[in-house]
Amino acid sequence: MDKNLETLINLKREKMEKAFRDNNMELVQLNDKGELLDYLNQYLKDNVSVGVGGSMTLFETGVIDKIRKSPVKFYDRYQEGLTGEQIQDIFRQSLLADLYITSSNAIDMNGCLYNIDGNGNRVAAMIYGPKKVLVIVGRNKIFTNEEAAINHIRNVAAPTNALRLNKNTPCTKAGKCLNCHSADRICSSFVKLSYQSVKNRIQVIVVNEDLGY
Ligand code: SF4
């Protein structure tokens, strides 16, 4: 890589690390999925209870498979054959897990996390409950500021998720958010996480690959 470009990228990395540190969140930057799976070994042990937020990133990186094979107590929302009621029970149990692993719809260079959640279980666990929260994001989820992050969520992440879930919402035809009142709407809770009172409860892990959307 060109040295000047490398210097610029490193400057941005350091700036982002400082921004998260100032918000009492730890930022860890890893090169690829393999590094991520190795990194998680320190957490996935000793029968700790683990919950996860709904996320394509966790499947793409192999994190869900890794948790299933680890010596932990996994509140596995993706087990086959669960009823709706059983899934809701798992969501509630996950709010008291030792460890919660999720992704974020977007993060920004000012050290904040941005999420839209339909059910609310994911953002609830990020805000309060689990003792430790690991937020795994690909480099494609990093935005300059709040405006860019929210624009991405409303016009890329949410419509793409609506398509994935076969929802009958206007964004699946228009390719952007029309702030619908559809019964199939997947956007209910808009949450920005900034300064945290419990230092380093939230750790953000950026993987230098494009992951999820
Ligand atoms: S509010 Fe409605 S139109 Fe907008 S992204 Fe969510 S589901 Fe789609």
mmCIF file with all atom_site columns, C-alpha atoms and ligand atoms in Angstrom:
data_model
loop_
_atom_site.group_PDB
_atom_site.id
_atom_site.type_symbol
_atom_site.label_atom_id
_atom_site.label_alt_id
_atom_site.label_comp_id
_atom_site.label_asym_id
_atom_site.label_entity_id
_atom_site.label_seq_id
_atom_site.pdbx_PDB_ins_code
_atom_site.Cartn_x
_atom_site.Cartn_y
_atom_site.Cartn_z
_atom_site.occupancy
_atom_site.B_iso_or_equiv
_atom_site.pdbx_formal_charge
_atom_site.auth_seq_id
_atom_site.auth_comp_id
_atom_site.auth_asym_id
_atom_site.auth_atom_id
_atom_site.pdbx_PDB_model_num
ATOM   1   C  CA  . MET A 1 1   ? 0.000   0.000   0.000  1.00 0.00 ? 1   MET A CA  1
ATOM   2   C  CA  . ASP A 1 2   ? 1.083   3.584   -0.698 1.00 0.00 ? 2   ASP A CA  1
ATOM   3   C  CA  . LYS A 1 3   ? 2.817   4.975   2.420  1.00 0.00 ? 3   LYS A CA  1
ATOM   4   C  CA  . ASN A 1 4   ? 0.842   8.215   2.483  1.00 0.00 ? 4   ASN A CA  1
ATOM   5   C  CA  . LEU A 1 5   ? -2.438  6.355   2.216  1.00 0.00 ? 5   LEU A CA  1
ATOM   6   C  CA  . GLU A 1 6   ? -1.324  4.009   4.974  1.00 0.00 ? 6   GLU A CA  1
ATOM   7   C  CA  . THR A 1 7   ? -0.487  7.011   7.184  1.00 0.00 ? 7   THR A CA  1
ATOM   8   C  CA  . LEU A 1 8   ? -3.928  8.514   6.530  1.00 0.00 ? 8   LEU A CA  1
ATOM   9   C  CA  . ILE A 1 9   ? -5.717  5.257   7.362  1.00 0.00 ? 9   ILE A CA  1
ATOM   10  C  CA  . ASN A 1 10  ? -3.732  4.914   10.592 1.00 0.00 ? 10  ASN A CA  1
ATOM   11  C  CA  . LEU A 1 11  ? -4.568  8.505   11.570 1.00 0.00 ? 11  LEU A CA  1
ATOM   12  C  CA  . LYS A 1 12  ? -8.265  7.782   11.093 1.00 0.00 ? 12  LYS A CA  1
ATOM   13  C  CA  . ARG A 1 13  ? -7.984  4.574   13.117 1.00 0.00 ? 13  ARG A CA  1
ATOM   14  C  CA  . GLU A 1 14  ? -6.331  6.421   16.004 1.00 0.00 ? 14  GLU A CA  1
ATOM   15  C  CA  . LYS A 1 15  ? -8.929  9.217   15.863 1.00 0.00 ? 15  LYS A CA  1
ATOM   16  C  CA  . MET A 1 16  ? -11.761 6.712   16.039 1.00 0.00 ? 16  MET A CA  1
ATOM   17  C  CA  . GLU A 1 17  ? -10.138 4.794   18.909 1.00 0.00 ? 17  GLU A CA  1
ATOM   18  C  CA  . LYS A 1 18  ? -9.844  8.029   20.880 1.00 0.00 ? 18  LYS A CA  1
ATOM   19  C  CA  . ALA A 1 19  ? -13.467 8.971   20.158 1.00 0.00 ? 19  ALA A CA  1
ATOM   20  C  CA  . PHE A 1 20  ? -14.729 5.637   21.514 1.00 0.00 ? 20  PHE A CA  1
ATOM   21  C  CA  . ARG A 1 21  ? -12.341 5.839   24.488 1.00 0.00 ? 21  ARG A CA  1
ATOM   22  C  CA  . ASP A 1 22  ? -13.743 9.298   25.289 1.00 0.00 ? 22  ASP A CA  1
ATOM   23  C  CA  . ASN A 1 23  ? -17.215 7.702   25.285 1.00 0.00 ? 23  ASN A CA  1
ATOM   24  C  CA  . ASN A 1 24  ? -16.068 4.965   27.708 1.00 0.00 ? 24  ASN A CA  1
ATOM   25  C  CA  . MET A 1 25  ? -16.156 2.278   25.035 1.00 0.00 ? 25  MET A CA  1
ATOM   26  C  CA  . GLU A 1 26  ? -13.208 0.225   23.925 1.00 0.00 ? 26  GLU A CA  1
ATOM   27  C  CA  . LEU A 1 27  ? -12.443 -0.071  20.212 1.00 0.00 ? 27  LEU A CA  1
ATOM   28  C  CA  . VAL A 1 28  ? -10.521 -3.084  18.930 1.00 0.00 ? 28  VAL A CA  1
ATOM   29  C  CA  . GLN A 1 29  ? -9.486  -3.246  15.276 1.00 0.00 ? 29  GLN A CA  1
ATOM   30  C  CA  . LEU A 1 30  ? -8.829  -6.628  13.673 1.00 0.00 ? 30  LEU A CA  1
ATOM   31  C  CA  . ASN A 1 31  ? -7.731  -7.563  10.163 1.00 0.00 ? 31  ASN A CA  1
ATOM   32  C  CA  . ASP A 1 32  ? -10.104 -10.358 9.221  1.00 0.00 ? 32  ASP A CA  1
ATOM   33  C  CA  . LYS A 1 33  ? -12.587 -13.039 10.261 1.00 0.00 ? 33  LYS A CA  1
ATOM   34  C  CA  . GLY A 1 34  ? -9.831  -15.431 11.294 1.00 0.00 ? 34  GLY A CA  1
ATOM   35  C  CA  . GLU A 1 35  ? -8.396  -12.908 13.750 1.00 0.00 ? 35  GLU A CA  1
ATOM   36  C  CA  . LEU A 1 36  ? -11.882 -12.247 15.060 1.00 0.00 ? 36  LEU A CA  1
ATOM   37  C  CA  . LEU A 1 37  ? -12.600 -15.918 15.786 1.00 0.00 ? 37  LEU A CA  1
ATOM   38  C  CA  . ASP A 1 38  ? -9.253  -16.272 17.609 1.00 0.00 ? 38  ASP A CA  1
ATOM   39  C  CA  . TYR A 1 39  ? -9.902  -13.060 19.537 1.00 0.00 ? 39  TYR A CA  1
ATOM   40  C  CA  . LEU A 1 40  ? -13.241 -14.354 20.833 1.00 0.00 ? 40  LEU A CA  1
ATOM   41  C  CA  . ASN A 1 41  ? -11.583 -17.363 22.546 1.00 0.00 ? 41  ASN A CA  1
ATOM   42  C  CA  . GLN A 1 42  ? -10.865 -15.247 25.629 1.00 0.00 ? 42  GLN A CA  1
ATOM   43  C  CA  . TYR A 1 43  ? -14.617 -14.649 26.108 1.00 0.00 ? 43  TYR A CA  1
ATOM   44  C  CA  . LEU A 1 44  ? -16.210 -17.948 25.043 1.00 0.00 ? 44  LEU A CA  1
ATOM   45  C  CA  . LYS A 1 45  ? -15.270 -20.143 27.988 1.00 0.00 ? 45  LYS A CA  1
ATOM   46  C  CA  . ASP A 1 46  ? -16.054 -21.075 31.606 1.00 0.00 ? 46  ASP A CA  1
ATOM   47  C  CA  . ASN A 1 47  ? -19.751 -21.754 31.020 1.00 0.00 ? 47  ASN A CA  1
ATOM   48  C  CA  . VAL A 1 48  ? -20.547 -18.047 30.651 1.00 0.00 ? 48  VAL A CA  1
ATOM   49  C  CA  . SER A 1 49  ? -24.075 -17.340 29.445 1.00 0.00 ? 49  SER A CA  1
ATOM   50  C  CA  . VAL A 1 50  ? -24.211 -15.812 25.973 1.00 0.00 ? 50  VAL A CA  1
ATOM   51  C  CA  . GLY A 1 51  ? -27.002 -14.061 24.075 1.00 0.00 ? 51  GLY A CA  1
ATOM   52  C  CA  . VAL A 1 52  ? -26.847 -12.647 20.566 1.00 0.00 ? 52  VAL A CA  1
ATOM   53  C  CA  . GLY A 1 53  ? -28.587 -9.917  18.615 1.00 0.00 ? 53  GLY A CA  1
ATOM   54  C  CA  . GLY A 1 54  ? -30.057 -10.633 15.189 1.00 0.00 ? 54  GLY A CA  1
ATOM   55  C  CA  . SER A 1 55  ? -27.249 -10.079 12.714 1.00 0.00 ? 55  SER A CA  1
ATOM   56  C  CA  . MET A 1 56  ? -26.036 -11.198 9.306  1.00 0.00 ? 56  MET A CA  1
ATOM   57  C  CA  . THR A 1 57  ? -22.518 -10.242 10.370 1.00 0.00 ? 57  THR A CA  1
ATOM   58  C  CA  . LEU A 1 58  ? -22.482 -12.905 13.106 1.00 0.00 ? 58  LEU A CA  1
ATOM   59  C  CA  . PHE A 1 59  ? -23.328 -15.595 10.537 1.00 0.00 ? 59  PHE A CA  1
ATOM   60  C  CA  . GLU A 1 60  ? -20.954 -14.273 7.841  1.00 0.00 ? 60  GLU A CA  1
ATOM   61  C  CA  . THR A 1 61  ? -18.021 -14.249 10.259 1.00 0.00 ? 61  THR A CA  1
ATOM   62  C  CA  . GLY A 1 62  ? -18.741 -17.719 11.648 1.00 0.00 ? 62  GLY A CA  1
ATOM   63  C  CA  . VAL A 1 63  ? -19.364 -16.310 15.123 1.00 0.00 ? 63  VAL A CA  1
ATOM   64  C  CA  . ILE A 1 64  ? -22.689 -18.141 15.598 1.00 0.00 ? 64  ILE A CA  1
ATOM   65  C  CA  . ASP A 1 65  ? -21.051 -21.485 14.730 1.00 0.00 ? 65  ASP A CA  1
ATOM   66  C  CA  . LYS A 1 66  ? -18.154 -20.712 17.051 1.00 0.00 ? 66  LYS A CA  1
ATOM   67  C  CA  . ILE A 1 67  ? -20.447 -19.906 19.990 1.00 0.00 ? 67  ILE A CA  1
ATOM   68  C  CA  . ARG A 1 68  ? -22.338 -23.178 19.404 1.00 0.00 ? 68  ARG A CA  1
ATOM   69  C  CA  . LYS A 1 69  ? -19.072 -25.139 19.617 1.00 0.00 ? 69  LYS A CA  1
ATOM   70  C  CA  . SER A 1 70  ? -17.778 -23.269 22.672 1.00 0.00 ? 70  SER A CA  1
ATOM   71  C  CA  . PRO A 1 71  ? -18.094 -24.335 26.343 1.00 0.00 ? 71  PRO A CA  1
ATOM   72  C  CA  . VAL A 1 72  ? -20.678 -21.647 27.088 1.00 0.00 ? 72  VAL A CA  1
ATOM   73  C  CA  . LYS A 1 73  ? -24.355 -21.566 27.918 1.00 0.00 ? 73  LYS A CA  1
ATOM   74  C  CA  . PHE A 1 74  ? -25.762 -20.225 24.666 1.00 0.00 ? 74  PHE A CA  1
ATOM   75  C  CA  . TYR A 1 75  ? -29.248 -18.747 24.552 1.00 0.00 ? 75  TYR A CA  1
ATOM   76  C  CA  . ASP A 1 76  ? -29.557 -19.802 20.940 1.00 0.00 ? 76  ASP A CA  1
ATOM   77  C  CA  . ARG A 1 77  ? -32.392 -17.897 19.279 1.00 0.00 ? 77  ARG A CA  1
ATOM   78  C  CA  . TYR A 1 78  ? -31.623 -19.653 15.975 1.00 0.00 ? 78  TYR A CA  1
ATOM   79  C  CA  . GLN A 1 79  ? -32.288 -23.235 17.100 1.00 0.00 ? 79  GLN A CA  1
ATOM   80  C  CA  . GLU A 1 80  ? -34.561 -25.061 14.688 1.00 0.00 ? 80  GLU A CA  1
ATOM   81  C  CA  . GLY A 1 81  ? -38.179 -25.610 15.624 1.00 0.00 ? 81  GLY A CA  1
ATOM   82  C  CA  . LEU A 1 82  ? -38.534 -22.873 18.241 1.00 0.00 ? 82  LEU A CA  1
ATOM   83  C  CA  . THR A 1 83  ? -42.012 -21.431 18.689 1.00 0.00 ? 83  THR A CA  1
ATOM   84  C  CA  . GLY A 1 84  ? -42.535 -17.678 18.745 1.00 0.00 ? 84  GLY A CA  1
ATOM   85  C  CA  . GLU A 1 85  ? -43.057 -17.882 22.492 1.00 0.00 ? 85  GLU A CA  1
ATOM   86  C  CA  . GLN A 1 86  ? -39.798 -19.787 22.997 1.00 0.00 ? 86  GLN A CA  1
ATOM   87  C  CA  . ILE A 1 87  ? -37.918 -17.189 20.959 1.00 0.00 ? 87  ILE A CA  1
ATOM   88  C  CA  . GLN A 1 88  ? -39.369 -14.395 23.101 1.00 0.00 ? 88  GLN A CA  1
ATOM   89  C  CA  . ASP A 1 89  ? -38.239 -16.319 26.220 1.00 0.00 ? 89  ASP A CA  1
ATOM   90  C  CA  . ILE A 1 90  ? -34.715 -16.506 24.812 1.00 0.00 ? 90  ILE A CA  1
ATOM   91  C  CA  . PHE A 1 91  ? -34.785 -12.762 24.119 1.00 0.00 ? 91  PHE A CA  1
ATOM   92  C  CA  . ARG A 1 92  ? -35.706 -12.147 27.758 1.00 0.00 ? 92  ARG A CA  1
ATOM   93  C  CA  . GLN A 1 93  ? -33.076 -14.577 29.120 1.00 0.00 ? 93  GLN A CA  1
ATOM   94  C  CA  . SER A 1 94  ? -30.472 -12.892 26.933 1.00 0.00 ? 94  SER A CA  1
ATOM   95  C  CA  . LEU A 1 95  ? -31.099 -9.584  28.709 1.00 0.00 ? 95  LEU A CA  1
ATOM   96  C  CA  . LEU A 1 96  ? -29.423 -11.100 31.788 1.00 0.00 ? 96  LEU A CA  1
ATOM   97  C  CA  . ALA A 1 97  ? -26.619 -12.926 29.986 1.00 0.00 ? 97  ALA A CA  1
ATOM   98  C  CA  . ASP A 1 98  ? -23.003 -12.562 31.084 1.00 0.00 ? 98  ASP A CA  1
ATOM   99  C  CA  . LEU A 1 99  ? -22.066 -11.740 27.513 1.00 0.00 ? 99  LEU A CA  1
ATOM   100 C  CA  . TYR A 1 100 ? -24.062 -10.293 24.631 1.00 0.00 ? 100 TYR A CA  1
ATOM   101 C  CA  . ILE A 1 101 ? -22.677 -10.400 21.108 1.00 0.00 ? 101 ILE A CA  1
ATOM   102 C  CA  . THR A 1 102 ? -24.228 -8.359  18.346 1.00 0.00 ? 102 THR A CA  1
ATOM   103 C  CA  . SER A 1 103 ? -23.477 -6.108  15.419 1.00 0.00 ? 103 SER A CA  1
ATOM   104 C  CA  . SER A 1 104 ? -24.479 -2.479  14.943 1.00 0.00 ? 104 SER A CA  1
ATOM   105 C  CA  . ASN A 1 105 ? -26.260 -0.970  11.960 1.00 0.00 ? 105 ASN A CA  1
ATOM   106 C  CA  . ALA A 1 106 ? -23.674 1.811   11.931 1.00 0.00 ? 106 ALA A CA  1
ATOM   107 C  CA  . ILE A 1 107 ? -20.911 3.469   13.940 1.00 0.00 ? 107 ILE A CA  1
ATOM   108 C  CA  . ASP A 1 108 ? -19.306 6.852   13.406 1.00 0.00 ? 108 ASP A CA  1
ATOM   109 C  CA  . MET A 1 109 ? -15.955 8.563   13.749 1.00 0.00 ? 109 MET A CA  1
ATOM   110 C  CA  . ASN A 1 110 ? -17.271 10.383  16.832 1.00 0.00 ? 110 ASN A CA  1
ATOM   111 C  CA  . GLY A 1 111 ? -17.463 7.174   18.840 1.00 0.00 ? 111 GLY A CA  1
ATOM   112 C  CA  . CYS A 1 112 ? -21.222 6.493   18.650 1.00 0.00 ? 112 CYS A CA  1
ATOM   113 C  CA  . LEU A 1 113 ? -23.341 3.487   17.687 1.00 0.00 ? 113 LEU A CA  1
ATOM   114 C  CA  . TYR A 1 114 ? -26.605 3.766   15.707 1.00 0.00 ? 114 TYR A CA  1
ATOM   115 C  CA  . ASN A 1 115 ? -29.330 1.159   15.469 1.00 0.00 ? 115 ASN A CA  1
ATOM   116 C  CA  . ILE A 1 116 ? -32.901 0.689   14.347 1.00 0.00 ? 116 ILE A CA  1
ATOM   117 C  CA  . ASP A 1 117 ? -34.670 -2.277  15.897 1.00 0.00 ? 117 ASP A CA  1
ATOM   118 C  CA  . GLY A 1 118 ? -38.113 -3.683  15.191 1.00 0.00 ? 118 GLY A CA  1
ATOM   119 C  CA  . ASN A 1 119 ? -38.589 -5.925  18.228 1.00 0.00 ? 119 ASN A CA  1
ATOM   120 C  CA  . GLY A 1 120 ? -36.295 -3.940  20.509 1.00 0.00 ? 120 GLY A CA  1
ATOM   121 C  CA  . ASN A 1 121 ? -34.544 -6.896  22.194 1.00 0.00 ? 121 ASN A CA  1
ATOM   122 C  CA  . ARG A 1 122 ? -31.199 -6.123  20.544 1.00 0.00 ? 122 ARG A CA  1
ATOM   123 C  CA  . VAL A 1 123 ? -31.005 -2.446  21.446 1.00 0.00 ? 123 VAL A CA  1
ATOM   124 C  CA  . ALA A 1 124 ? -32.386 -3.177  24.930 1.00 0.00 ? 124 ALA A CA  1
ATOM   125 C  CA  . ALA A 1 125 ? -29.498 -5.577  25.628 1.00 0.00 ? 125 ALA A CA  1
ATOM   126 C  CA  . MET A 1 126 ? -26.975 -3.114  24.233 1.00 0.00 ? 126 MET A CA  1
ATOM   127 C  CA  . ILE A 1 127 ? -28.252 -0.417  26.582 1.00 0.00 ? 127 ILE A CA  1
ATOM   128 C  CA  . TYR A 1 128 ? -28.615 -2.394  29.820 1.00 0.00 ? 128 TYR A CA  1
ATOM   129 C  CA  . GLY A 1 129 ? -28.573 -5.922  31.230 1.00 0.00 ? 129 GLY A CA  1
ATOM   130 C  CA  . PRO A 1 130 ? -25.739 -8.117  29.973 1.00 0.00 ? 130 PRO A CA  1
ATOM   131 C  CA  . LYS A 1 131 ? -22.509 -7.570  31.895 1.00 0.00 ? 131 LYS A CA  1
ATOM   132 C  CA  . LYS A 1 132 ? -20.410 -7.310  28.741 1.00 0.00 ? 132 LYS A CA  1
ATOM   133 C  CA  . VAL A 1 133 ? -21.406 -6.398  25.188 1.00 0.00 ? 133 VAL A CA  1
ATOM   134 C  CA  . LEU A 1 134 ? -19.267 -7.144  22.136 1.00 0.00 ? 134 LEU A CA  1
ATOM   135 C  CA  . VAL A 1 135 ? -20.320 -5.246  19.014 1.00 0.00 ? 135 VAL A CA  1
ATOM   136 C  CA  . ILE A 1 136 ? -18.805 -6.695  15.843 1.00 0.00 ? 136 ILE A CA  1
ATOM   137 C  CA  . VAL A 1 137 ? -18.890 -4.508  12.727 1.00 0.00 ? 137 VAL A CA  1
ATOM   138 C  CA  . GLY A 1 138 ? -17.317 -4.619  9.288  1.00 0.00 ? 138 GLY A CA  1
ATOM   139 C  CA  . ARG A 1 139 ? -15.497 -1.573  7.875  1.00 0.00 ? 139 ARG A CA  1
ATOM   140 C  CA  . ASN A 1 140 ? -18.546 -0.838  5.677  1.00 0.00 ? 140 ASN A CA  1
ATOM   141 C  CA  . LYS A 1 141 ? -20.475 0.193   8.831  1.00 0.00 ? 141 LYS A CA  1
ATOM   142 C  CA  . ILE A 1 142 ? -18.144 3.113   9.648  1.00 0.00 ? 142 ILE A CA  1
ATOM   143 C  CA  . PHE A 1 143 ? -19.484 6.581   8.799  1.00 0.00 ? 143 PHE A CA  1
ATOM   144 C  CA  . THR A 1 144 ? -18.119 10.078  9.209  1.00 0.00 ? 144 THR A CA  1
ATOM   145 C  CA  . ASN A 1 145 ? -20.889 11.410  11.414 1.00 0.00 ? 145 ASN A CA  1
ATOM   146 C  CA  . GLU A 1 146 ? -24.429 10.929  12.721 1.00 0.00 ? 146 GLU A CA  1
ATOM   147 C  CA  . GLU A 1 147 ? -26.129 12.210  9.573  1.00 0.00 ? 147 GLU A CA  1
ATOM   148 C  CA  . ALA A 1 148 ? -24.268 9.769   7.327  1.00 0.00 ? 148 ALA A CA  1
ATOM   149 C  CA  . ALA A 1 149 ? -24.860 6.889   9.749  1.00 0.00 ? 149 ALA A CA  1
ATOM   150 C  CA  . ILE A 1 150 ? -28.613 7.504   9.930  1.00 0.00 ? 150 ILE A CA  1
ATOM   151 C  CA  . ASN A 1 151 ? -28.853 7.961   6.178  1.00 0.00 ? 151 ASN A CA  1
ATOM   152 C  CA  . HIS A 1 152 ? -27.202 4.560   5.723  1.00 0.00 ? 152 HIS A CA  1
ATOM   153 C  CA  . ILE A 1 153 ? -29.525 2.872   8.194  1.00 0.00 ? 153 ILE A CA  1
ATOM   154 C  CA  . ARG A 1 154 ? -32.731 4.300   6.739  1.00 0.00 ? 154 ARG A CA  1
ATOM   155 C  CA  . ASN A 1 155 ? -31.842 3.986   3.073  1.00 0.00 ? 155 ASN A CA  1
ATOM   156 C  CA  . VAL A 1 156 ? -29.597 0.913   2.902  1.00 0.00 ? 156 VAL A CA  1
ATOM   157 C  CA  . ALA A 1 157 ? -29.649 -1.253  6.043  1.00 0.00 ? 157 ALA A CA  1
ATOM   158 C  CA  . ALA A 1 158 ? -33.370 -1.173  6.844  1.00 0.00 ? 158 ALA A CA  1
ATOM   159 C  CA  . PRO A 1 159 ? -34.658 -1.584  3.237  1.00 0.00 ? 159 PRO A CA  1
ATOM   160 C  CA  . THR A 1 160 ? -32.188 -4.437  2.625  1.00 0.00 ? 160 THR A CA  1
ATOM   161 C  CA  . ASN A 1 161 ? -33.262 -6.156  5.828  1.00 0.00 ? 161 ASN A CA  1
ATOM   162 C  CA  . ALA A 1 162 ? -36.907 -5.691  4.836  1.00 0.00 ? 162 ALA A CA  1
ATOM   163 C  CA  . LEU A 1 163 ? -36.132 -7.385  1.510  1.00 0.00 ? 163 LEU A CA  1
ATOM   164 C  CA  . ARG A 1 164 ? -34.273 -10.221 3.272  1.00 0.00 ? 164 ARG A CA  1
ATOM   165 C  CA  . LEU A 1 165 ? -37.247 -10.790 5.565  1.00 0.00 ? 165 LEU A CA  1
ATOM   166 C  CA  . ASN A 1 166 ? -39.761 -10.658 2.666  1.00 0.00 ? 166 ASN A CA  1
ATOM   167 C  CA  . LYS A 1 167 ? -41.578 -7.703  4.229  1.00 0.00 ? 167 LYS A CA  1
ATOM   168 C  CA  . ASN A 1 168 ? -44.298 -5.923  2.300  1.00 0.00 ? 168 ASN A CA  1
ATOM   169 C  CA  . THR A 1 169 ? -43.030 -2.398  2.983  1.00 0.00 ? 169 THR A CA  1
ATOM   170 C  CA  . PRO A 1 170 ? -42.645 0.539   0.566  1.00 0.00 ? 170 PRO A CA  1
ATOM   171 C  CA  . CYS A 1 171 ? -38.851 0.586   0.967  1.00 0.00 ? 171 CYS A CA  1
ATOM   172 C  CA  . THR A 1 172 ? -38.592 -2.828  -0.704 1.00 0.00 ? 172 THR A CA  1
ATOM   173 C  CA  . LYS A 1 173 ? -39.988 -1.245  -3.898 1.00 0.00 ? 173 LYS A CA  1
ATOM   174 C  CA  . ALA A 1 174 ? -38.570 2.286   -3.643 1.00 0.00 ? 174 ALA A CA  1
ATOM   175 C  CA  . GLY A 1 175 ? -35.111 1.257   -2.419 1.00 0.00 ? 175 GLY A CA  1
ATOM   176 C  CA  . LYS A 1 176 ? -35.222 3.867   0.334  1.00 0.00 ? 176 LYS A CA  1
ATOM   177 C  CA  . CYS A 1 177 ? -37.135 4.585   3.521  1.00 0.00 ? 177 CYS A CA  1
ATOM   178 C  CA  . LEU A 1 178 ? -40.569 6.176   3.108  1.00 0.00 ? 178 LEU A CA  1
ATOM   179 C  CA  . ASN A 1 179 ? -41.240 6.253   6.855  1.00 0.00 ? 179 ASN A CA  1
ATOM   180 C  CA  . CYS A 1 180 ? -44.119 3.848   6.425  1.00 0.00 ? 180 CYS A CA  1
ATOM   181 C  CA  . HIS A 1 181 ? -46.953 2.856   8.723  1.00 0.00 ? 181 HIS A CA  1
ATOM   182 C  CA  . SER A 1 182 ? -47.053 -0.619  7.260  1.00 0.00 ? 182 SER A CA  1
ATOM   183 C  CA  . ALA A 1 183 ? -48.019 -3.599  9.429  1.00 0.00 ? 183 ALA A CA  1
ATOM   184 C  CA  . ASP A 1 184 ? -44.736 -5.126  8.198  1.00 0.00 ? 184 ASP A CA  1
ATOM   185 C  CA  . ARG A 1 185 ? -42.614 -2.156  9.300  1.00 0.00 ? 185 ARG A CA  1
ATOM   186 C  CA  . ILE A 1 186 ? -39.299 -3.305  10.816 1.00 0.00 ? 186 ILE A CA  1
ATOM   187 C  CA  . CYS A 1 187 ? -38.239 0.078   12.217 1.00 0.00 ? 187 CYS A CA  1
ATOM   188 C  CA  . SER A 1 188 ? -39.547 0.801   15.716 1.00 0.00 ? 188 SER A CA  1
ATOM   189 C  CA  . SER A 1 189 ? -36.756 1.884   18.071 1.00 0.00 ? 189 SER A CA  1
ATOM   190 C  CA  . PHE A 1 190 ? -34.114 4.359   16.884 1.00 0.00 ? 190 PHE A CA  1
ATOM   191 C  CA  . VAL A 1 191 ? -31.190 4.221   19.320 1.00 0.00 ? 191 VAL A CA  1
ATOM   192 C  CA  . LYS A 1 192 ? -27.953 6.195   19.464 1.00 0.00 ? 192 LYS A CA  1
ATOM   193 C  CA  . LEU A 1 193 ? -25.412 5.003   22.033 1.00 0.00 ? 193 LEU A CA  1
ATOM   194 C  CA  . SER A 1 194 ? -22.892 7.633   23.013 1.00 0.00 ? 194 SER A CA  1
ATOM   195 C  CA  . TYR A 1 195 ? -21.134 8.215   26.366 1.00 0.00 ? 195 TYR A CA  1
ATOM   196 C  CA  . GLN A 1 196 ? -21.436 5.134   28.622 1.00 0.00 ? 196 GLN A CA  1
ATOM   197 C  CA  . SER A 1 197 ? -21.518 5.330   32.416 1.00 0.00 ? 197 SER A CA  1
ATOM   198 C  CA  . VAL A 1 198 ? -19.998 1.832   32.809 1.00 0.00 ? 198 VAL A CA  1
ATOM   199 C  CA  . LYS A 1 199 ? -16.527 2.049   31.336 1.00 0.00 ? 199 LYS A CA  1
ATOM   200 C  CA  . ASN A 1 200 ? -15.727 -0.584  28.692 1.00 0.00 ? 200 ASN A CA  1
ATOM   201 C  CA  . ARG A 1 201 ? -18.908 -2.579  29.244 1.00 0.00 ? 201 ARG A CA  1
ATOM   202 C  CA  . ILE A 1 202 ? -19.320 -2.116  25.493 1.00 0.00 ? 202 ILE A CA  1
ATOM   203 C  CA  . GLN A 1 203 ? -16.450 -3.151  23.316 1.00 0.00 ? 203 GLN A CA  1
ATOM   204 C  CA  . VAL A 1 204 ? -16.632 -2.411  19.593 1.00 0.00 ? 204 VAL A CA  1
ATOM   205 C  CA  . ILE A 1 205 ? -14.693 -4.782  17.357 1.00 0.00 ? 205 ILE A CA  1
ATOM   206 C  CA  . VAL A 1 206 ? -14.071 -3.488  13.840 1.00 0.00 ? 206 VAL A CA  1
ATOM   207 C  CA  . VAL A 1 207 ? -13.084 -6.142  11.318 1.00 0.00 ? 207 VAL A CA  1
ATOM   208 C  CA  . ASN A 1 208 ? -11.315 -4.808  8.236  1.00 0.00 ? 208 ASN A CA  1
ATOM   209 C  CA  . GLU A 1 209 ? -13.700 -6.542  5.817  1.00 0.00 ? 209 GLU A CA  1
ATOM   210 C  CA  . ASP A 1 210 ? -17.138 -5.686  4.416  1.00 0.00 ? 210 ASP A CA  1
ATOM   211 C  CA  . LEU A 1 211 ? -19.705 -7.518  6.550  1.00 0.00 ? 211 LEU A CA  1
ATOM   212 C  CA  . GLY A 1 212 ? -23.490 -7.355  6.611  1.00 0.00 ? 212 GLY A CA  1
ATOM   213 C  CA  . TYR A 1 213 ? -25.320 -4.230  5.512  1.00 0.00 ? 213 TYR A CA  1
HETATM 214 S  S1  . SF4 B 2 .   ? -39.826 2.777   8.205  1.00 0.00 ? 1   SF4 B S1  1
HETATM 215 FE FE1 . SF4 B 2 .   ? -40.876 1.441   6.730  1.00 0.00 ? 1   SF4 B FE1 1
HETATM 216 S  S2  . SF4 B 2 .   ? -40.208 2.217   4.720  1.00 0.00 ? 1   SF4 B S2  1
HETATM 217 FE FE2 . SF4 B 2 .   ? -38.748 2.994   6.242  1.00 0.00 ? 1   SF4 B FE2 1
HETATM 218 S  S3  . SF4 B 2 .   ? -37.082 1.491   6.206  1.00 0.00 ? 1   SF4 B S3  1
HETATM 219 FE FE3 . SF4 B 2 .   ? -38.494 0.964   7.906  1.00 0.00 ? 1   SF4 B FE3 1
HETATM 220 S  S4  . SF4 B 2 .   ? -39.872 -0.562  7.001  1.00 0.00 ? 1   SF4 B S4  1
HETATM 221 FE FE4 . SF4 B 2 .   ? -38.871 0.506   5.298  1.00 0.00 ? 1   SF4 B FE4 1
#
